[in-house]
Short mmCIF file of C-alpha atoms in Angstrom, two decimals:
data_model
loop_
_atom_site.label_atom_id
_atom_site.label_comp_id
_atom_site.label_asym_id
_atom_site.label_seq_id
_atom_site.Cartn_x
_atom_site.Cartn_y
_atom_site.Cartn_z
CA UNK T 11 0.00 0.00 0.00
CA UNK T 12 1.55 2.97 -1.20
CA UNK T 13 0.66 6.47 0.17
CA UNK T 14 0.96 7.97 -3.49
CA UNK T 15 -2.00 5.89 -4.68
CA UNK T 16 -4.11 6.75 -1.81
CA UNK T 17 -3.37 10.67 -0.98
CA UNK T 18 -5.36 11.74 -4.61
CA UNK T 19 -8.20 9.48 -3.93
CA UNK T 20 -8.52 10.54 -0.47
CA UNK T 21 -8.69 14.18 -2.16
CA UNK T 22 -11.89 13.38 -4.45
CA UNK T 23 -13.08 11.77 -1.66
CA UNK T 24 -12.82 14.95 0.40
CA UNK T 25 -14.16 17.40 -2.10
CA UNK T 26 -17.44 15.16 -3.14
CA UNK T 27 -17.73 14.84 0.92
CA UNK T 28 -17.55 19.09 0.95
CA UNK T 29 -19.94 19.27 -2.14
CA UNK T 30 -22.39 17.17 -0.43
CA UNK T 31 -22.42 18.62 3.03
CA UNK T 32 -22.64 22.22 1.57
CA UNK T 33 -25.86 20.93 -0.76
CA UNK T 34 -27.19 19.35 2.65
CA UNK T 35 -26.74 22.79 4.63
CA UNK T 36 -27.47 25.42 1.64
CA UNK T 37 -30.43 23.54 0.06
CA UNK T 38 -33.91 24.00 2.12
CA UNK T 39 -35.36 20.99 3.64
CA UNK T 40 -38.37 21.18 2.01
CA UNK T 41 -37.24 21.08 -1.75
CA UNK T 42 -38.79 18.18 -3.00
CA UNK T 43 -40.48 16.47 -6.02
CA UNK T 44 -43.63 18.27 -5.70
CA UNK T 45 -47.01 16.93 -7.33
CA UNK T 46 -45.89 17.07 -10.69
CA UNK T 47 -42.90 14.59 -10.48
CA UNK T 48 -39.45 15.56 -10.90
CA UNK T 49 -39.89 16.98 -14.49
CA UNK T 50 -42.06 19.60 -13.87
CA UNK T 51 -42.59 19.72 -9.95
CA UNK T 52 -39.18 19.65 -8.06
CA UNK T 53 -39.29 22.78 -6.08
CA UNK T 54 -39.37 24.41 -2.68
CA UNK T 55 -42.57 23.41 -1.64
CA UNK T 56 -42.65 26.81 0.42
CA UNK T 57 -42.74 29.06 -2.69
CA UNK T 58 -46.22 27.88 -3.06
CA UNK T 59 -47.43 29.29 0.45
CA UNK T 60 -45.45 32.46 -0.74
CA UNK T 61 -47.62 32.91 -3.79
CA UNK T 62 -50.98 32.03 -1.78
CA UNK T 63 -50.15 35.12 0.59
CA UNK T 64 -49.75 37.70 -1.68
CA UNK T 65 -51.89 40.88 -0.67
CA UNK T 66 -55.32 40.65 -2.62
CA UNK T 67 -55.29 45.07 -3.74
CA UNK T 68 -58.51 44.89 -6.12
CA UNK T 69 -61.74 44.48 -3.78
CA UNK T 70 -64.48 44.66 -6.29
CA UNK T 71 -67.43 47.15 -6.10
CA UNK T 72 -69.50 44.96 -3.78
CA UNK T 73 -66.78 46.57 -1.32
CA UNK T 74 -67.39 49.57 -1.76
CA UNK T 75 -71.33 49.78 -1.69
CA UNK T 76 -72.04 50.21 1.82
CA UNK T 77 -70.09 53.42 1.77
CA UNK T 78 -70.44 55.14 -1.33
CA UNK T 79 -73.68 54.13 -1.72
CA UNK T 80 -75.00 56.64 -3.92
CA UNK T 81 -72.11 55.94 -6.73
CA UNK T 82 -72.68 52.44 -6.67
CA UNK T 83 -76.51 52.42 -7.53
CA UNK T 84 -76.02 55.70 -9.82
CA UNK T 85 -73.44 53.59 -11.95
CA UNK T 86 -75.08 50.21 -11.55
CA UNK T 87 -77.93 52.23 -13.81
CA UNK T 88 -76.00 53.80 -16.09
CA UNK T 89 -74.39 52.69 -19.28
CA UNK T 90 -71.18 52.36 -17.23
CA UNK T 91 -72.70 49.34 -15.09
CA UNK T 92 -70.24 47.03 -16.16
CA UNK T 93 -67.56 49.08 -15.36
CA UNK T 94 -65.49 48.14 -12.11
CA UNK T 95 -65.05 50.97 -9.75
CA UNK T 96 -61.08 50.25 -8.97
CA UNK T 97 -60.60 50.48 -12.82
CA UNK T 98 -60.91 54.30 -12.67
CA UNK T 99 -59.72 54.52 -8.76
CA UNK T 100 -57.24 52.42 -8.60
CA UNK T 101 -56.79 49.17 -6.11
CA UNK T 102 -58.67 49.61 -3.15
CA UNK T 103 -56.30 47.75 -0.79
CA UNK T 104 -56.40 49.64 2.89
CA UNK T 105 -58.39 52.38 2.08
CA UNK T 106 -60.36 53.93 3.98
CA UNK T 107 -58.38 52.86 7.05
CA UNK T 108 -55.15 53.81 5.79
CA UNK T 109 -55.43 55.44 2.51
CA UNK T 110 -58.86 58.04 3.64
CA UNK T 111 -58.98 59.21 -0.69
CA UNK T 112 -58.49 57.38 -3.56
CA UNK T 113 -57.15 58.16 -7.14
CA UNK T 114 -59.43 60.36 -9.07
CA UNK T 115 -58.33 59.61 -13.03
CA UNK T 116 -60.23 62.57 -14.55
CA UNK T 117 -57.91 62.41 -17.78
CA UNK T 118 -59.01 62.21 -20.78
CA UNK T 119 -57.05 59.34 -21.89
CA UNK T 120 -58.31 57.53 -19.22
CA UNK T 121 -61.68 57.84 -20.98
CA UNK T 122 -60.69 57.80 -24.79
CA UNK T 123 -59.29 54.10 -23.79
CA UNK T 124 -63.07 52.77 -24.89
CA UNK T 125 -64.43 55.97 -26.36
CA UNK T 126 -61.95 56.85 -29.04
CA UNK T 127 -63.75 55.50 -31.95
CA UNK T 128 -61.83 52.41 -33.87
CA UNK T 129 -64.89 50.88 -35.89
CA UNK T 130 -62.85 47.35 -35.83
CA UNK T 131 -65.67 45.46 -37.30
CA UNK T 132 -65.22 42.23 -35.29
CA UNK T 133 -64.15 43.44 -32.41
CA UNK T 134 -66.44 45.00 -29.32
CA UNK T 135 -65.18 48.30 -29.75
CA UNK T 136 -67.16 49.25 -32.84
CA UNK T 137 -69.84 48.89 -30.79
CA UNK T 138 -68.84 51.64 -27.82
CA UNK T 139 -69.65 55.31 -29.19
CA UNK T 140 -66.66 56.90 -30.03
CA UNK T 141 -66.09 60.82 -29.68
CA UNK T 142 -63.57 62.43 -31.58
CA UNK T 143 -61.18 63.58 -29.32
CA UNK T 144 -60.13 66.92 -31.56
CA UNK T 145 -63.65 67.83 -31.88
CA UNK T 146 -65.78 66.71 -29.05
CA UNK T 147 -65.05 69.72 -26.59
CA UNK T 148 -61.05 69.29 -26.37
CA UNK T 149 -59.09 70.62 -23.53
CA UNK T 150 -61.55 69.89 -20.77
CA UNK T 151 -61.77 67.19 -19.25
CA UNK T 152 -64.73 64.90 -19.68
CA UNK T 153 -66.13 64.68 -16.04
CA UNK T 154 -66.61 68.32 -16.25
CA UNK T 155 -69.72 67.62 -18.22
CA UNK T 156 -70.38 63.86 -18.05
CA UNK T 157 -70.93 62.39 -14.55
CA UNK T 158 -68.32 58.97 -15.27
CA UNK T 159 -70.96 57.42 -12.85
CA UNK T 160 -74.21 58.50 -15.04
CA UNK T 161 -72.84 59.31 -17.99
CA UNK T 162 -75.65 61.16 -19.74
CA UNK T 163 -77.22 62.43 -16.51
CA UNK T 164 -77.89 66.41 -17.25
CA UNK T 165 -76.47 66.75 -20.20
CA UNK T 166 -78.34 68.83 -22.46
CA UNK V 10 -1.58 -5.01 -4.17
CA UNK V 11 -3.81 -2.21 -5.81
CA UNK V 12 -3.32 -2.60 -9.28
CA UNK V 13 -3.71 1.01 -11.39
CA UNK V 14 -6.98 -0.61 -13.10
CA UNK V 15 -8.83 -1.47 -10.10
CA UNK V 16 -7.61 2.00 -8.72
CA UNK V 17 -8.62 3.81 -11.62
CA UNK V 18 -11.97 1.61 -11.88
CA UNK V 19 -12.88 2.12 -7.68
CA UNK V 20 -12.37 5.65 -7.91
CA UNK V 21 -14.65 6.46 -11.27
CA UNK V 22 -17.58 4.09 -9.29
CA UNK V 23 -17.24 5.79 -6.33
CA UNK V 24 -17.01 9.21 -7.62
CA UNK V 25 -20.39 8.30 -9.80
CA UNK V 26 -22.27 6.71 -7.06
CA UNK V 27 -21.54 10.13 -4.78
CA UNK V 28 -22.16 12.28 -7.30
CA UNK V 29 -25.94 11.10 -7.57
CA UNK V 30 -28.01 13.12 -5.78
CA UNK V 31 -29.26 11.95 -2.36
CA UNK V 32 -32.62 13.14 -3.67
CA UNK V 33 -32.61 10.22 -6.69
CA UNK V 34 -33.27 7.41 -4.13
CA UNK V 35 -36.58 9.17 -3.52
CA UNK V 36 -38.12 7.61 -6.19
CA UNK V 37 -38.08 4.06 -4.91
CA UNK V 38 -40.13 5.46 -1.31
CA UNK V 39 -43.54 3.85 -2.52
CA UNK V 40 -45.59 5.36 0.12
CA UNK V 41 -44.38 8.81 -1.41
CA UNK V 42 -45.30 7.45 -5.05
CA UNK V 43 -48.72 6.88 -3.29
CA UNK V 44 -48.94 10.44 -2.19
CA UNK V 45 -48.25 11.92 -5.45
CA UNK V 46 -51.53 10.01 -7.17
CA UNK V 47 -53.61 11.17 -3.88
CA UNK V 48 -52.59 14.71 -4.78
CA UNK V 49 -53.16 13.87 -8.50
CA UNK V 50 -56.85 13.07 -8.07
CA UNK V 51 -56.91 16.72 -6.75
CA UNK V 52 -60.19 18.42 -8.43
CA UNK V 53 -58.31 21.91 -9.57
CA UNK V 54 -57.18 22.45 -12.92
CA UNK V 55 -56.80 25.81 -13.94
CA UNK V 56 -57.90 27.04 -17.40
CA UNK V 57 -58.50 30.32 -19.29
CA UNK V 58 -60.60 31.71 -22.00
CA UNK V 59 -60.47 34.87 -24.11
CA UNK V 60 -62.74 36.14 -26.35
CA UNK V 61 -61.38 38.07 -28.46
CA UNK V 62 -64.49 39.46 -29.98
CA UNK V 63 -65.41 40.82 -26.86
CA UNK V 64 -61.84 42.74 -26.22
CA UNK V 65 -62.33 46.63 -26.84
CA UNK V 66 -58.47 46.85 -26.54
CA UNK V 67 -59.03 49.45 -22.82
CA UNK V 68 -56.08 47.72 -21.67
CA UNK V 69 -57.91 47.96 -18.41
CA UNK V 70 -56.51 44.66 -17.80
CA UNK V 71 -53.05 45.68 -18.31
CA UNK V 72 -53.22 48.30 -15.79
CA UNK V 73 -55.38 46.19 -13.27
CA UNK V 74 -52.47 43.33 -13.59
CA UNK V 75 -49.54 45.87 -12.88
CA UNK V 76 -50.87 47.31 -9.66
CA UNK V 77 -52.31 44.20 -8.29
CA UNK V 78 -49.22 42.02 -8.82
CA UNK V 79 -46.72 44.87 -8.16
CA UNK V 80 -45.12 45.14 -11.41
CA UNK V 81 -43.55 48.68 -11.68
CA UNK V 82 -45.82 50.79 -13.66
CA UNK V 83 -43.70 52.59 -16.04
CA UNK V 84 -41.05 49.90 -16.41
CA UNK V 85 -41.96 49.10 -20.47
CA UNK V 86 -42.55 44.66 -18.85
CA UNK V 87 -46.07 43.10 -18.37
CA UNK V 88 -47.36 39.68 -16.96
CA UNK V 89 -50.14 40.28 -19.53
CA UNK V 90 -50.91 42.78 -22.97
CA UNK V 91 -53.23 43.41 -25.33
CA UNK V 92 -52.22 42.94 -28.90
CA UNK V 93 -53.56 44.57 -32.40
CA UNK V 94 -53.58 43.21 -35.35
CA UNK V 95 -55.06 45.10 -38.17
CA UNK V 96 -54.90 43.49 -41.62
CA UNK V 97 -55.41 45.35 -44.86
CA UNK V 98 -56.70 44.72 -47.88
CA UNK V 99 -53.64 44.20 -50.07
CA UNK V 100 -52.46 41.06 -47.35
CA UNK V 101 -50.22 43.38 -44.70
CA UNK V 102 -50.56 42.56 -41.61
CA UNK V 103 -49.32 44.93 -39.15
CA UNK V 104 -50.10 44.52 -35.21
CA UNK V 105 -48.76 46.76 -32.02
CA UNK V 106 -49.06 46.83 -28.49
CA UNK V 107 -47.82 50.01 -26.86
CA UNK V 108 -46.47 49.60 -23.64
CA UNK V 109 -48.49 46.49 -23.35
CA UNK V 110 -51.36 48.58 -24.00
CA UNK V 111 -51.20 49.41 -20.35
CA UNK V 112 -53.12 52.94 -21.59
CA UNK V 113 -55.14 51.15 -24.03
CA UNK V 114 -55.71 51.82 -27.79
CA UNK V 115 -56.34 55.94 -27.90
CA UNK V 116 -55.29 56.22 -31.65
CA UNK V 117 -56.16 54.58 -35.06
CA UNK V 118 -52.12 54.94 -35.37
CA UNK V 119 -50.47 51.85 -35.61
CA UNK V 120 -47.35 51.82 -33.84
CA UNK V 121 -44.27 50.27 -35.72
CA UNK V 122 -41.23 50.73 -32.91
CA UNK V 123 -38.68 53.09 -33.68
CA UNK V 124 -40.73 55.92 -34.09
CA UNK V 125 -42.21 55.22 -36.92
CA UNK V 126 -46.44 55.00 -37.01
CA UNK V 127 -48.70 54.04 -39.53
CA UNK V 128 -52.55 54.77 -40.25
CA UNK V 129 -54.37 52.47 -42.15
CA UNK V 130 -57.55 54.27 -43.63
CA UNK V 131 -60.95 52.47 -42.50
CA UNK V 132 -61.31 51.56 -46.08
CA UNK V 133 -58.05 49.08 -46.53
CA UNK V 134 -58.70 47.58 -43.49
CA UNK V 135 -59.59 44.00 -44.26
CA UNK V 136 -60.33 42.54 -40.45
CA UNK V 137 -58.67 44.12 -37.09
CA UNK V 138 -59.20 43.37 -33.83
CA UNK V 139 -57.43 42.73 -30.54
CA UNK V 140 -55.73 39.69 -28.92
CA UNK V 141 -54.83 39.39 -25.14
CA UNK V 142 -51.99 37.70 -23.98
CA UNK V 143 -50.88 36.36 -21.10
CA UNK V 144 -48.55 33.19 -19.36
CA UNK V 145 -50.24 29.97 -21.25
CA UNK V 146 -49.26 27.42 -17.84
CA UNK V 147 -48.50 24.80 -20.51
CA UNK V 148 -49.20 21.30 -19.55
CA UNK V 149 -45.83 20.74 -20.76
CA UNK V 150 -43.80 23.70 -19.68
CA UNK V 151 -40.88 24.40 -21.47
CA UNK V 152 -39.52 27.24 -19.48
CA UNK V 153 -39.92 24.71 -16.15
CA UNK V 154 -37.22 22.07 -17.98
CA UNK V 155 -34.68 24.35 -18.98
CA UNK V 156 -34.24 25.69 -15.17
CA UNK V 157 -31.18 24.67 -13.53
CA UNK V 158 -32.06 25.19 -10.25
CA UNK V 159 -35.51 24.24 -9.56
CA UNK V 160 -36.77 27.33 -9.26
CA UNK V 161 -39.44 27.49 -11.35
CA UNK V 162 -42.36 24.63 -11.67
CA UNK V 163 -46.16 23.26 -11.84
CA UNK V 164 -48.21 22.75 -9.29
CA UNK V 165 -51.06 20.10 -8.99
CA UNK V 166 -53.62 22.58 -9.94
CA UNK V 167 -51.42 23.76 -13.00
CA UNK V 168 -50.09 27.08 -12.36
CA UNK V 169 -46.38 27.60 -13.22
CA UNK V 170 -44.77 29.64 -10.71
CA UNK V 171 -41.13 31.36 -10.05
CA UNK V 172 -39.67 31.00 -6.46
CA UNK V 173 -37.70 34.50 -6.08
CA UNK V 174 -35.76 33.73 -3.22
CA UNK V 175 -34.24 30.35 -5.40
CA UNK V 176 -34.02 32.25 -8.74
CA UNK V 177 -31.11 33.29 -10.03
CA UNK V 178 -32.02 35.41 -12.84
CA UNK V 179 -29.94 33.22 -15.71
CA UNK V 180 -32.73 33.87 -18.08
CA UNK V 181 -33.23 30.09 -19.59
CA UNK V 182 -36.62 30.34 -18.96
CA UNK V 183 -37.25 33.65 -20.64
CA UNK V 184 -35.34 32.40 -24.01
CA UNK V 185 -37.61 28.72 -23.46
CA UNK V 186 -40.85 30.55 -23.61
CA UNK V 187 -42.62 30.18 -27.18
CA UNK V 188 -44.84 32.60 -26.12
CA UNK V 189 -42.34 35.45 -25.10
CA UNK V 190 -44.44 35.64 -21.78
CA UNK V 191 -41.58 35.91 -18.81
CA UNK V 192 -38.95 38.93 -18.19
CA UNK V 193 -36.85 40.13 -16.04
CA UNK V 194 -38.32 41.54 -12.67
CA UNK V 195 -36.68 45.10 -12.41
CA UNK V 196 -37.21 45.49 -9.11
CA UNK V 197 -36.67 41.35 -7.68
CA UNK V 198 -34.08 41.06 -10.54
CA UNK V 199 -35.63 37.20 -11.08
CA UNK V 200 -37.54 36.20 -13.94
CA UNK V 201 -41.42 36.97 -14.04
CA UNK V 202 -44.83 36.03 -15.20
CA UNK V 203 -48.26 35.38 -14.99
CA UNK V 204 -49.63 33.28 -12.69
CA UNK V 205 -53.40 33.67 -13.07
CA UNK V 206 -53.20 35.33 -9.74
CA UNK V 207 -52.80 32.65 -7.81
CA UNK V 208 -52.95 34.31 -4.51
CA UNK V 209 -57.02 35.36 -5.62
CA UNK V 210 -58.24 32.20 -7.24
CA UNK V 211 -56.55 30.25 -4.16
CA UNK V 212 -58.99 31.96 -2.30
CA UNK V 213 -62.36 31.91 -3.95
CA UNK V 214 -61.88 35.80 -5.77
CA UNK V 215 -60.92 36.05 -10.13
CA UNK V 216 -57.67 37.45 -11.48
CA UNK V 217 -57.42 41.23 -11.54
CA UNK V 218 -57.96 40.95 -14.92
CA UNK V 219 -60.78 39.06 -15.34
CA UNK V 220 -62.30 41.53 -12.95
CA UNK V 221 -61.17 44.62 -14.60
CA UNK V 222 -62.29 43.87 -17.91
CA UNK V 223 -65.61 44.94 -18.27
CA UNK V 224 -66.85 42.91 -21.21
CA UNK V 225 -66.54 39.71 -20.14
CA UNK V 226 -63.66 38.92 -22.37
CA UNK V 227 -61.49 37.21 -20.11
CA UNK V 228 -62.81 34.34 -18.18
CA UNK V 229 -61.22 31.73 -15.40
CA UNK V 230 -62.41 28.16 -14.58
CA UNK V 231 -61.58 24.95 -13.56
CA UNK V 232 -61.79 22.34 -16.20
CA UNK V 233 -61.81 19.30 -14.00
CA UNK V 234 -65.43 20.61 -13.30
CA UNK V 235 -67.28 19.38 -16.08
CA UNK V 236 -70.41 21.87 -15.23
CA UNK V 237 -68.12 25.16 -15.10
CA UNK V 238 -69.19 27.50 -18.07
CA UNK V 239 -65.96 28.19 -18.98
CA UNK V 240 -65.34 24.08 -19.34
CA UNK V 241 -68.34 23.63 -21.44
CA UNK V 242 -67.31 26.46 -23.63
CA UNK V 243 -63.83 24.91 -24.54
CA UNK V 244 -65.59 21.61 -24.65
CA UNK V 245 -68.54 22.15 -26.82
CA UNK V 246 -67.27 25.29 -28.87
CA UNK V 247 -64.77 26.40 -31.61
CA UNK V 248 -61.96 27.42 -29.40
CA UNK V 249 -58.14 27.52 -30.38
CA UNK V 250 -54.65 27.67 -28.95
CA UNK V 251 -51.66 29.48 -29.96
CA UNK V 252 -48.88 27.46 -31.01
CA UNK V 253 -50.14 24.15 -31.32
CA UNK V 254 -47.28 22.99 -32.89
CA UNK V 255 -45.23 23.16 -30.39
CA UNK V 256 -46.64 20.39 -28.20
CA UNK V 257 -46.36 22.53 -25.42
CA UNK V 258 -50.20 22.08 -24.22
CA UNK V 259 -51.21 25.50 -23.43
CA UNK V 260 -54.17 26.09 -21.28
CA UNK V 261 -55.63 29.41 -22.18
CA UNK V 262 -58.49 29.18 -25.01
CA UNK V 263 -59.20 31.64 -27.47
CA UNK V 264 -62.55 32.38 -29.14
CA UNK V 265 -61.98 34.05 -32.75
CA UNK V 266 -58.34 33.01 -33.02
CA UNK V 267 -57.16 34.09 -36.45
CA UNK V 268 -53.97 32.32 -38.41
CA UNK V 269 -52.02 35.72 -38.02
CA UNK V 270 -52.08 35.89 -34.42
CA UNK V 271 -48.41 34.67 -32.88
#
């Protein structure tokens, strides 16, 4: 038994021993073939509890209801009744308790996103009634006149 | 004696058999075999449909998807967009989506990149309409082989998900998408996508998109449930996929596909 023959196998021997222990230590326990076999499922099976507790920021309109009452039913019989109130307020997340107002998008772009008229015959949008922006009253903004919760209410 | 052949022979076996992973000997555990056809049978499976007749092109979707998910808003990346394709009548076929059509579609300008637009008069168009787009959760998901690192995969119920903390932002998965639907997360510097929302339909509540858009054109369900609308629409009725040919079994439907759409 010669020492030369030994010492370099003792030095693999070392370094897959080192490779191993670090993967042991560095790798999370709970990485494992998950439900979709080693192909397609070999994860962290934490990451999915991760994605499940993501903060839910769009509430719907049923949310808001109680409160703003006299929006909700105005809009629910308007021509805007399928429009969701967070889509022109943005996410609702916290508010009132820590965010009292909301966003207030009184652009005109914000409205010309379904009203500028592209007649694209097979597509819903031909069927929205367009304005044209350069024409129909430019420079101010839309809710000066329209009520975006009523849309035609008062308008003479 | 050692001879040099058995030396050379001892050390190649023993360096293969440590260089499996501990992890391959799983396989042969039967009573975990057993738990992965228990979770098999579970009743989830999610799909998607778009109608694309219904899409106005708002891009209220867009914007919806951005704030909910925390995507920075003026950072030109999307987990979903709204295409347009407008076709004239002499066989061009031009299509655009500015900034993901996070502002929607507020000209009849058709944006070409660089600058350059182009308006097709309402004459020479021969069909034109809009297309969302967003991550497919292939059955078989290409982006989820090339990873090295496990860190991105399918669950049970079919979502395909990233795990940021085990990402390393190599970009495999980005260049293994047919569909062009991950990028780079500016701000978590890992790779991104769609995930239907998982933390809403985990817990009863739609995507933010299929709640933003007001016409109905985007729709959720589970098609293990053979009485959800959505099922019996891809079921019973003309629907279509995009890229077919690529085996990669995508699960969002599209009413009114048309050849040109990529």
């Amino acid at each position: 038994m010669k020492n030369h023959v030994y010492r370099p196998l003792l030095v693999v021997i070392a370094v897959v021993v080192l490779i191993l222990a670090v993967r042991a230590i560095y790798v999370p326990d709970d990485f494992a073939i998950g439900d979709r076999g080693y192909m397609y499922g070999w994860h962290r099976q934490g990451n999915e509890v991760d994605w499940k507790n993501v903060k839910v920021k769009y509430l719907g309109r049923e949310y808001c209801q109680d409160c703003h009452t006299d929006r909700y039913t105005s809009i629910m019989a308007s021509a805007h009744q399928d429009i969701e109130c967070e889509n022109c307020h943005g996410p609702a997340v916290d508010h009132p308790d820590v965010r009292p107002a909301l966003a207030i998008d009184k652009s005109r772009a914000h409205c010309l996103r379904c009203h500028f008229p592209l007649p694209y015959a097979s597509s819903g949008r031909s069927k929205i009634p367009g304005i044209d922006p350069d024409e129909h009253n430019p420079d101010i903004a839309c809710a000066e006149c329209h009520n975006p919760h009523d849309p035609m209410e008062g308008l003479k | 004696m050692i001879t040099r052949r058995k030396f050379l022979k001892s050390t190649a076996l023993g360096v293969t058999g440590m260089a499996l992973p501990l992890a391959a000997f799983d396989f042969i555990d039967p009573r975990k075999l057993m738990a992965l056809e228990a979770a098999d049978a579970s009743k989830v499976r999610w799909v998607f449909l778009v109608d694309t007749y219904k899409c106005v092109g708002c891009g209220l979707c867009v914007k919806a998807c951005k704030e909910e998910n925390e995507i920075p808003y003026d950072a030109n990346v999307t987990r979903t967009w709204v295409e347009r394709y407008v076709l004239t009548k002499n066989g061009e076929v031009l299509a655009d989506t500015p900034k993901g059509a996070r502002d929607g579609f507020t000209t009849a300008k058709i944006d070409l990149g660089l600058g350059k637009y182009r308006e097709v008069k309402q004459e020479d168009i021969e069909k034109a309409f809009f297309v969302p787009k967003l991550c497919n959760q292939c059955e078989n998901p290409p982006c989820v082989q090339v990873c090295p690192v496990g860190a991105t995969y399918a669950t049970a119920d079919g979502v395909v998900h990233i795990d940021r903390k085990w990402c390393i932002g190599c970009g495999y998965c980005i260049m293994g998408c047919p569909y062009g639907v991950r990028f780079f997360h500016p701000v978590h510097r890992t790779a991104e996508k769609c995930n239907f929302c998982y933390h809403r339909i985990t817990k009863g509540l739609k995507p933010a998109c299929v709640d933003a858009c007001p016409f109905g054109a985007r729709r959720i369900g589970n098609i293990k449930d053979p009485g959800d609308p959505v099922t019996r629409i891809i079921m019973t009725e003309r629907v279509g996929i995009l890229k077919e040919e690529y085996g990669t079994k995508p699960q969002v439907f599209y009413i009114g596909l048309s050849r040109e759409v990529k």
